[in-house]
Coordinates of C-alpha atoms in Angstrom, one line a residue:
M1 CA 90.5 158.7 215.6
T2 CA 91.7 156.6 218.4
G3 CA 89.1 153.9 218.0
S4 CA 89.8 150.9 215.9
A5 CA 87.5 150.4 213.0
S6 CA 85.8 147.0 212.9
F7 CA 85.6 145.6 209.4
S8 CA 83.5 142.5 208.9
T9 CA 83.5 140.5 205.8
P10 CA 80.1 140.0 204.1
K11 CA 78.6 136.6 204.6
R12 CA 78.2 134.5 201.5
A13 CA 75.1 132.6 200.7
S14 CA 75.6 129.0 199.6
I15 CA 74.7 128.3 196.0
G16 CA 73.4 124.8 196.5
R17 CA 73.2 121.9 194.0
K18 CA 72.6 122.2 190.4
P19 CA 68.9 121.3 189.6
A20 CA 68.4 118.0 187.8
A21 CA 67.8 118.2 184.1
D22 CA 64.2 117.7 182.9
P23 CA 63.6 114.7 180.6
A24 CA 63.0 116.9 177.5
S25 CA 66.4 118.6 177.9
T26 CA 68.1 115.3 178.4
W27 CA 66.5 114.0 175.2
V28 CA 67.5 117.1 173.2
R29 CA 71.1 116.8 174.5
Q30 CA 71.4 113.1 173.6
A31 CA 71.4 114.1 169.9
D32 CA 74.7 115.8 170.6
T33 CA 76.5 112.6 171.6
P34 CA 79.6 111.9 169.5
E35 CA 78.0 108.7 168.1
N36 CA 74.9 110.5 166.9
V37 CA 76.8 113.5 165.5
A38 CA 79.2 111.2 163.6
K39 CA 76.3 109.1 162.3
A40 CA 74.4 112.1 161.0
S41 CA 77.5 113.9 159.5
I42 CA 78.6 111.0 157.3
F43 CA 77.4 111.6 153.7
T44 CA 74.6 114.0 154.7
A45 CA 73.3 117.1 153.0
R46 CA 71.0 119.7 154.6
L47 CA 67.4 119.9 153.3
T48 CA 65.1 122.8 154.2
I49 CA 61.4 122.5 153.8
D50 CA 58.6 124.9 154.9
V51 CA 55.8 123.4 157.0
T52 CA 53.0 124.9 159.0
P53 CA 53.7 125.5 162.7
V54 CA 50.9 122.9 163.5
L55 CA 52.6 120.2 161.4
R56 CA 56.0 121.0 162.9
G57 CA 54.5 120.6 166.4
R58 CA 53.0 117.3 165.5
I59 CA 56.3 116.0 164.0
K60 CA 58.2 117.0 167.2
V61 CA 55.6 115.4 169.5
I62 CA 55.5 112.1 167.6
A63 CA 59.3 112.0 167.5
F64 CA 59.5 112.6 171.2
E65 CA 56.9 109.9 171.9
R66 CA 59.0 107.5 169.8
G67 CA 62.2 108.5 171.6
V68 CA 64.0 109.7 168.5
T69 CA 64.8 113.1 167.1
A70 CA 62.6 114.7 164.4
A71 CA 65.5 114.5 162.0
E72 CA 66.1 110.8 162.6
M73 CA 62.4 110.1 162.1
L74 CA 62.2 112.2 158.9
R75 CA 65.3 110.6 157.5
E76 CA 63.8 107.1 158.0
L77 CA 60.5 108.3 156.4
L78 CA 62.4 109.7 153.4
E79 CA 64.6 106.6 153.1
R80 CA 61.5 104.4 153.1
E81 CA 59.7 106.5 150.6
Y82 CA 62.5 107.5 148.2
G83 CA 65.6 105.5 149.2
G84 CA 64.9 102.3 147.2
G85 CA 67.3 103.3 144.4
Q86 CA 64.5 102.9 141.9
S87 CA 64.0 105.6 139.3

């Protein structure tokens, strides 16, 4: 074993840039901003309702078209319908 062994380091492939976020992902993440989280967490209670998948889809599409979250849109609807303080 008189010859010197030649060790070569493996070449690394460059990773490249992170892909840009699609508009839907950006819209979903905007609900996580501190302002929106704080606004939603003040004096709120969770309400669970069962709806059909078709209705859920329509709600989500309409909210997206309006540029709001489904929760915000439904809160406004419930406030308009039931929030007047009248019994």
